[in-house]
PDB file of N, CA and C in Angstrom:
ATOM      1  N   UNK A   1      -8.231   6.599  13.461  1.00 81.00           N
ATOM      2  CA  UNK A   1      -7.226   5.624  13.072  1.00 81.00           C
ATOM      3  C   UNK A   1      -6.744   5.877  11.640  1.00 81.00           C
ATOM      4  N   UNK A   2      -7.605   5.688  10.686  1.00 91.00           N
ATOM      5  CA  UNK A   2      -7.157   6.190   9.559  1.00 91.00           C
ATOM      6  C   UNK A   2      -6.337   7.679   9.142  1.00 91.00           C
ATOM      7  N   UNK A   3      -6.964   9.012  10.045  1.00 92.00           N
ATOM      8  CA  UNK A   3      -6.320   9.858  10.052  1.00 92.00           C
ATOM      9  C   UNK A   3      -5.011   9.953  10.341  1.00 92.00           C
ATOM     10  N   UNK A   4      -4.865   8.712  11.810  1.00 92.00           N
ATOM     11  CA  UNK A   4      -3.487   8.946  12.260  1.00 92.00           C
ATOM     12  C   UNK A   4      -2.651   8.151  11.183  1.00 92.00           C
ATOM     13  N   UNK A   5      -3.157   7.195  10.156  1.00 94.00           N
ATOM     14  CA  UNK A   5      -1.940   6.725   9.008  1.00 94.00           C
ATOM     15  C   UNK A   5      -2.294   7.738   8.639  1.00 94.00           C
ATOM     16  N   UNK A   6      -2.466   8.529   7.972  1.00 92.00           N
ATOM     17  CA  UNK A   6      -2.524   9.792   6.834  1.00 92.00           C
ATOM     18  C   UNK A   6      -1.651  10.346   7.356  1.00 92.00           C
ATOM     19  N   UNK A   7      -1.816  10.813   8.534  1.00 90.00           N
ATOM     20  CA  UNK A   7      -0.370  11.811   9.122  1.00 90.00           C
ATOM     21  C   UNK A   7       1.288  11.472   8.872  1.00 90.00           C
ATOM     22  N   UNK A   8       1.314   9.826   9.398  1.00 92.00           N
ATOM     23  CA  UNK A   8       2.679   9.047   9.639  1.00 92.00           C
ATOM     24  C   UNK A   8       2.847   8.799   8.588  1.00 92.00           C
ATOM     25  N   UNK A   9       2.253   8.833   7.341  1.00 94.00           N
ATOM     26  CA  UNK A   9       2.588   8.169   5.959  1.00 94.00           C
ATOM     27  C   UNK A   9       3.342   9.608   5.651  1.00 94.00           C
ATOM     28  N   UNK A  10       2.570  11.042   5.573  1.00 92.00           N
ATOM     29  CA  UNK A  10       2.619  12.354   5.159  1.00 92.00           C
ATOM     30  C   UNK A  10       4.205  12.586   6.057  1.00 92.00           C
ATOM     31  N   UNK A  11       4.455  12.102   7.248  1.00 92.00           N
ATOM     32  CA  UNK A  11       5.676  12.810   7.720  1.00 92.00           C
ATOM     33  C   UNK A  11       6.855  12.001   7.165  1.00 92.00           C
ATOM     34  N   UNK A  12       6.810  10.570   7.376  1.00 94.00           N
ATOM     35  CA  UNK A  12       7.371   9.466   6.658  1.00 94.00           C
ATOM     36  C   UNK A  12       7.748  10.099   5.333  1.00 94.00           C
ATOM     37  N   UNK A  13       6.996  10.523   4.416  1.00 95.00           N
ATOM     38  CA  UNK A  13       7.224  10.859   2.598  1.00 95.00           C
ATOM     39  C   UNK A  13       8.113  12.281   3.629  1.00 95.00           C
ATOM     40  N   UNK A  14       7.690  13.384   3.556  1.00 95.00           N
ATOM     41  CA  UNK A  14       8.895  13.844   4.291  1.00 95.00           C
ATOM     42  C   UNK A  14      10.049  14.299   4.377  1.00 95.00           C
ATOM     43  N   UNK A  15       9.908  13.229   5.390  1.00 94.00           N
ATOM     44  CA  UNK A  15      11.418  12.636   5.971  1.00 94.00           C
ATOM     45  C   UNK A  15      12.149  11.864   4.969  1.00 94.00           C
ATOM     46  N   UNK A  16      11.528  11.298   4.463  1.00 95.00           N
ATOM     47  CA  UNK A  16      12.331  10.311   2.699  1.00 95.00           C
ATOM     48  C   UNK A  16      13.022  11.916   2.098  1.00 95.00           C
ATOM     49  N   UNK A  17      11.846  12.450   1.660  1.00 96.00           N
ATOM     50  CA  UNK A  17      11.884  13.645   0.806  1.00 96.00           C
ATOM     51  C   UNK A  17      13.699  14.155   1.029  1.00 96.00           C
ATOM     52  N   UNK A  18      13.467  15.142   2.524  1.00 96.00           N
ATOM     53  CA  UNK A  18      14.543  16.013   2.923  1.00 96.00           C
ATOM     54  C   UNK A  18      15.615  15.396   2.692  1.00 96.00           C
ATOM     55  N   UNK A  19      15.572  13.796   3.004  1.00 96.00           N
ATOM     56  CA  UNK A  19      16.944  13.250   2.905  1.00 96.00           C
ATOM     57  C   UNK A  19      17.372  12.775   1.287  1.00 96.00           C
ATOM     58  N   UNK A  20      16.466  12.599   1.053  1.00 96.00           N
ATOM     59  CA  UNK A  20      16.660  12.495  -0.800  1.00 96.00           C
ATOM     60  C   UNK A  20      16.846  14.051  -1.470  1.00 96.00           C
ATOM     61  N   UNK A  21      16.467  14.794  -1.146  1.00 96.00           N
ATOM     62  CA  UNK A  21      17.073  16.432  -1.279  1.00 96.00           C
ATOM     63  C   UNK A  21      17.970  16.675  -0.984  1.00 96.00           C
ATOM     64  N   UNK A  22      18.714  16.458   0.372  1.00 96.00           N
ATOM     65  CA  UNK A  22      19.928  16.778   1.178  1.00 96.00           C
ATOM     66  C   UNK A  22      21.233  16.236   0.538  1.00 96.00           C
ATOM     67  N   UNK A  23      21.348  14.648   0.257  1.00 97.00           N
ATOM     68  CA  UNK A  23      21.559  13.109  -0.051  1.00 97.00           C
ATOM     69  C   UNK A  23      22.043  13.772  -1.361  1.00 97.00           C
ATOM     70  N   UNK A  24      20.911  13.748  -2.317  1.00 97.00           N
ATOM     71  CA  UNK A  24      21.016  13.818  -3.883  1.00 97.00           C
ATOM     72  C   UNK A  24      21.725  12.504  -4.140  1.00 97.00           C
ATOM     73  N   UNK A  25      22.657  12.704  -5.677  1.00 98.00           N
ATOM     74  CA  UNK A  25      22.789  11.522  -5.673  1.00 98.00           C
ATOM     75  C   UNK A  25      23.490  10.080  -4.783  1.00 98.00           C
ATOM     76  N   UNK A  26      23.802  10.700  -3.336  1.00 97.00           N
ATOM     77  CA  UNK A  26      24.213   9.889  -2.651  1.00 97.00           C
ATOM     78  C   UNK A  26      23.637   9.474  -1.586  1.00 97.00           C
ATOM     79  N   UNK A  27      22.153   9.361  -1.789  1.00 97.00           N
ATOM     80  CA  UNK A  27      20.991   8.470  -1.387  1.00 97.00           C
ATOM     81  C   UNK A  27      21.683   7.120  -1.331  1.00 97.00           C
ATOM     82  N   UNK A  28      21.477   6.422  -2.032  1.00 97.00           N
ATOM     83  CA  UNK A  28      21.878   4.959  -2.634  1.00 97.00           C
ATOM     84  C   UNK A  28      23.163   4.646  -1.590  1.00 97.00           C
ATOM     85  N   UNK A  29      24.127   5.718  -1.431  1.00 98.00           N
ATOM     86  CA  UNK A  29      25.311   5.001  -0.943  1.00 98.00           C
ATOM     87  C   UNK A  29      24.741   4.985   0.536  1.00 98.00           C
ATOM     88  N   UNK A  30      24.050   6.301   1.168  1.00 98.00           N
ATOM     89  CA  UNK A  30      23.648   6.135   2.525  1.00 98.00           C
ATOM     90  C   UNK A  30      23.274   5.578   2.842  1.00 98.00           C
ATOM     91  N   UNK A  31      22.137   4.399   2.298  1.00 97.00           N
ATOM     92  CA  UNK A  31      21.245   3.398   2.323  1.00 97.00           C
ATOM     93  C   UNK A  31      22.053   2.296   2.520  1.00 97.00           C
ATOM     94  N   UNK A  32      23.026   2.259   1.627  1.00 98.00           N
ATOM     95  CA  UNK A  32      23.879   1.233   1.596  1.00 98.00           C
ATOM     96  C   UNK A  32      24.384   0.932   2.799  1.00 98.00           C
ATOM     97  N   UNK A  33      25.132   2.217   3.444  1.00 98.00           N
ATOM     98  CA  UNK A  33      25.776   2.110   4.459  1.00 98.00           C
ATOM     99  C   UNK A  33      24.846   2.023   5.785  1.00 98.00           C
ATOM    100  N   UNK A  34      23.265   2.289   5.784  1.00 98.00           N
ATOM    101  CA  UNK A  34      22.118   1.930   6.944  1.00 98.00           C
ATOM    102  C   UNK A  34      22.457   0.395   6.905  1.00 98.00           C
ATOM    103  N   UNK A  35      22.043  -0.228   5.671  1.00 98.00           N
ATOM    104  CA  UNK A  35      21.971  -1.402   5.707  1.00 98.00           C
ATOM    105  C   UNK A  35      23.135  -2.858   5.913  1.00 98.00           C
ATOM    106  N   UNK A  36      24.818  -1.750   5.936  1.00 98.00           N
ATOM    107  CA  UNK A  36      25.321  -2.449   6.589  1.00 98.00           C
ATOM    108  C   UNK A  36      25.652  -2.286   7.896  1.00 98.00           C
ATOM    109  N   UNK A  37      24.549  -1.838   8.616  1.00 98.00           N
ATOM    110  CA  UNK A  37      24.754  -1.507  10.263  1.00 98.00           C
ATOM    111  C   UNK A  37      25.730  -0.221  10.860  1.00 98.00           C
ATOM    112  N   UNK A  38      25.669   0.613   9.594  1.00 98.00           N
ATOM    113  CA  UNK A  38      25.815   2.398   9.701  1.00 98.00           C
ATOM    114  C   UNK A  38      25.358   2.721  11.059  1.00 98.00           C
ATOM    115  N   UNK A  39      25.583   3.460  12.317  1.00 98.00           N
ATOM    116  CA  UNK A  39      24.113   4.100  12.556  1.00 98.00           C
ATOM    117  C   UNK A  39      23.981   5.119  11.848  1.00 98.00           C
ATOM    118  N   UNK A  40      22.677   5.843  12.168  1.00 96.00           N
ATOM    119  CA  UNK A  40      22.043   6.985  11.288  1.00 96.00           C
ATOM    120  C   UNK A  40      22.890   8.029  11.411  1.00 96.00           C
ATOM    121  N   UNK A  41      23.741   8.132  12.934  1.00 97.00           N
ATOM    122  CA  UNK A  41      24.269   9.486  12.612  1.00 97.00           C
ATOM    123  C   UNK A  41      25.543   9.726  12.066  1.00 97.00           C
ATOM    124  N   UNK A  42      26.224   8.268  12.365  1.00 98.00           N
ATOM    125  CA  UNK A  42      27.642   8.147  11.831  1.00 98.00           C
ATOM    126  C   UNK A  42      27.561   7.911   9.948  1.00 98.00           C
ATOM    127  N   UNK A  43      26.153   7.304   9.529  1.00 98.00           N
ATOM    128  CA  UNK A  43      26.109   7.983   7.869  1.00 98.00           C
ATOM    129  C   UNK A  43      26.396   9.012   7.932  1.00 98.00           C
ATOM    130  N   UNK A  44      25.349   9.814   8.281  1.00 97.00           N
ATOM    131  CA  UNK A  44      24.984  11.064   7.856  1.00 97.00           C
ATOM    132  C   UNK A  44      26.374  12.012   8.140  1.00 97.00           C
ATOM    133  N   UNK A  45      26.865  11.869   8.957  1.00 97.00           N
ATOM    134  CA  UNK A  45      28.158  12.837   9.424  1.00 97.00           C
ATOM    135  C   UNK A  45      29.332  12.096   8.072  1.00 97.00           C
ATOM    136  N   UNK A  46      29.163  11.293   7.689  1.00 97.00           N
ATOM    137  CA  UNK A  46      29.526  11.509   6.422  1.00 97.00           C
ATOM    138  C   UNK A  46      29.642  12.051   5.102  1.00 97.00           C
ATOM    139  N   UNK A  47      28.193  12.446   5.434  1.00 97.00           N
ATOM    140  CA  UNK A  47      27.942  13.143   3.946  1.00 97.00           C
ATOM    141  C   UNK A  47      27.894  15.060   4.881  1.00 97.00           C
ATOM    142  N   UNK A  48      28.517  15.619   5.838  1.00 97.00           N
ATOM    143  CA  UNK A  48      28.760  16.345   6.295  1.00 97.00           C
ATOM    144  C   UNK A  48      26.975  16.850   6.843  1.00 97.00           C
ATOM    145  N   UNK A  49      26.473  16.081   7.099  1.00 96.00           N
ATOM    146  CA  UNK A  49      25.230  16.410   7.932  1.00 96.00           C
ATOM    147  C   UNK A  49      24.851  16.026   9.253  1.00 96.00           C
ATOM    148  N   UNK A  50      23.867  16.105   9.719  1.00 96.00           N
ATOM    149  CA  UNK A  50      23.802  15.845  11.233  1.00 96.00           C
ATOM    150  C   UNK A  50      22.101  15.558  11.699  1.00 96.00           C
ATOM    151  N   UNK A  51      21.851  14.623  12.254  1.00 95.00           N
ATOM    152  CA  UNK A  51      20.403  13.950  12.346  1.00 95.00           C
ATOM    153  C   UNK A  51      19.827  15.574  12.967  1.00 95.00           C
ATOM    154  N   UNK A  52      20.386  16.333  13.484  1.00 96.00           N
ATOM    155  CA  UNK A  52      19.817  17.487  13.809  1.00 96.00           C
ATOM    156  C   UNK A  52      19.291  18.583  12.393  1.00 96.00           C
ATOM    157  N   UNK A  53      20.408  18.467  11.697  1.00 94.00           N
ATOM    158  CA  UNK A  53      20.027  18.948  10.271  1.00 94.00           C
ATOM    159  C   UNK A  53      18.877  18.723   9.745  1.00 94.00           C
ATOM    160  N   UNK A  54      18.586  16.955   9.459  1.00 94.00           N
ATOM    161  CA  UNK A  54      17.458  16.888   9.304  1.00 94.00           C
ATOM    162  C   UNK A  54      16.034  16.865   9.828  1.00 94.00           C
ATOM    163  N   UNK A  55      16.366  17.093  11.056  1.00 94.00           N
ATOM    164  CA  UNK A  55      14.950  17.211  11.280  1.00 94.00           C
ATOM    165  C   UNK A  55      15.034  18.550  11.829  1.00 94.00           C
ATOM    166  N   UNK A  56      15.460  19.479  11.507  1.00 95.00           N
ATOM    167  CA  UNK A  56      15.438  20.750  11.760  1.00 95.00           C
ATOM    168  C   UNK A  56      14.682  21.203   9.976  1.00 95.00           C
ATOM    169  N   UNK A  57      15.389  20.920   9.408  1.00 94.00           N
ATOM    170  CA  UNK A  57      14.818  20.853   7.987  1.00 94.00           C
ATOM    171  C   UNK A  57      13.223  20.035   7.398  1.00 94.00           C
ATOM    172  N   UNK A  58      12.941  19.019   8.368  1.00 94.00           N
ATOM    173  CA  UNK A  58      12.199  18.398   8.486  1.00 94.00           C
ATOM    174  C   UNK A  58      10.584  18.917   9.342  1.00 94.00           C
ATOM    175  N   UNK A  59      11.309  19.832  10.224  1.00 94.00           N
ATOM    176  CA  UNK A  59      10.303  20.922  11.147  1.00 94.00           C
ATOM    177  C   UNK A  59      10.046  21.859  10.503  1.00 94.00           C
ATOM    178  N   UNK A  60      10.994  22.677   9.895  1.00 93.00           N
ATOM    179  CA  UNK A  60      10.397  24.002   9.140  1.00 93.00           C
ATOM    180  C   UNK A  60      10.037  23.424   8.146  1.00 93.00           C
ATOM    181  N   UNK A  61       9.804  21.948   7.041  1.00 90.00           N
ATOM    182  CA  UNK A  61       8.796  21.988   6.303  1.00 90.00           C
ATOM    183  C   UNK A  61       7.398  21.474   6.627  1.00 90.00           C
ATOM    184  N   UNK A  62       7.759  20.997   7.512  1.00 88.00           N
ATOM    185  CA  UNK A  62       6.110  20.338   8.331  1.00 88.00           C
ATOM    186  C   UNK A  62       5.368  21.580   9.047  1.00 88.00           C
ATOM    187  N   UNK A  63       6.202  22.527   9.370  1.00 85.00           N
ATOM    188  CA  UNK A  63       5.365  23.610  10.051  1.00 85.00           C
ATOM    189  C   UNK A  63       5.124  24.285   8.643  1.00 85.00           C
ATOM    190  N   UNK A  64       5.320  24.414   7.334  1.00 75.00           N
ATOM    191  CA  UNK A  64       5.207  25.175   6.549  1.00 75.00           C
ATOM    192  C   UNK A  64       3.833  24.404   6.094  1.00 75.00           C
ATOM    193  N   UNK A  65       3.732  23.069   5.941  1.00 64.00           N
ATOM    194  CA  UNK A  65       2.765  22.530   5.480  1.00 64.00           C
ATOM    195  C   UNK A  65       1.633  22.653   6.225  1.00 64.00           C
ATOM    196  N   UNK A  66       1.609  22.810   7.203  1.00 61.00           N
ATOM    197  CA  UNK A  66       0.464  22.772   7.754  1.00 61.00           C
ATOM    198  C   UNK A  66      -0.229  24.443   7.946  1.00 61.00           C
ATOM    199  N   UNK A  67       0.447  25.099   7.532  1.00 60.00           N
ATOM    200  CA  UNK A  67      -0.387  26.634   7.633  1.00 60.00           C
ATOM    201  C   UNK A  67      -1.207  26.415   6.122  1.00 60.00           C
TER     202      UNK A  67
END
């Protein structure tokens, strides 16, 4: 049990991470726009990305981490 939070916290930071990398300073506005009932992909295809982007970006660093 505890292991499995260690994992979901570790992919969670992440997933924050890539999109705060990707984002830069327009984190804040994406957020903005989640929180006024954005969906995730119609943000993101704003800032010229694609929920595939990130977790494609999100896979090759999780597979990197774990070797």
């Amino acid at each position: 049990e505890g292991q499995e939070a260690l994992i979901a916290y570790a992919q969670s930071y992440l997933g924050a991470r890539v999109l705060a990398e990707r984002l830069g300073p327009n984190l804040p506005v994406f957020l903005g726009y989640l929180s006024n009932g954005t969906s995730m992909d119609d943000a993101l295809s704003l800032f010229s990305l694609s929920a595939a982007d990130v977790q494609n970006e999100w896979t090759r660093r999780a597979g990197a981490a774990a070797r």
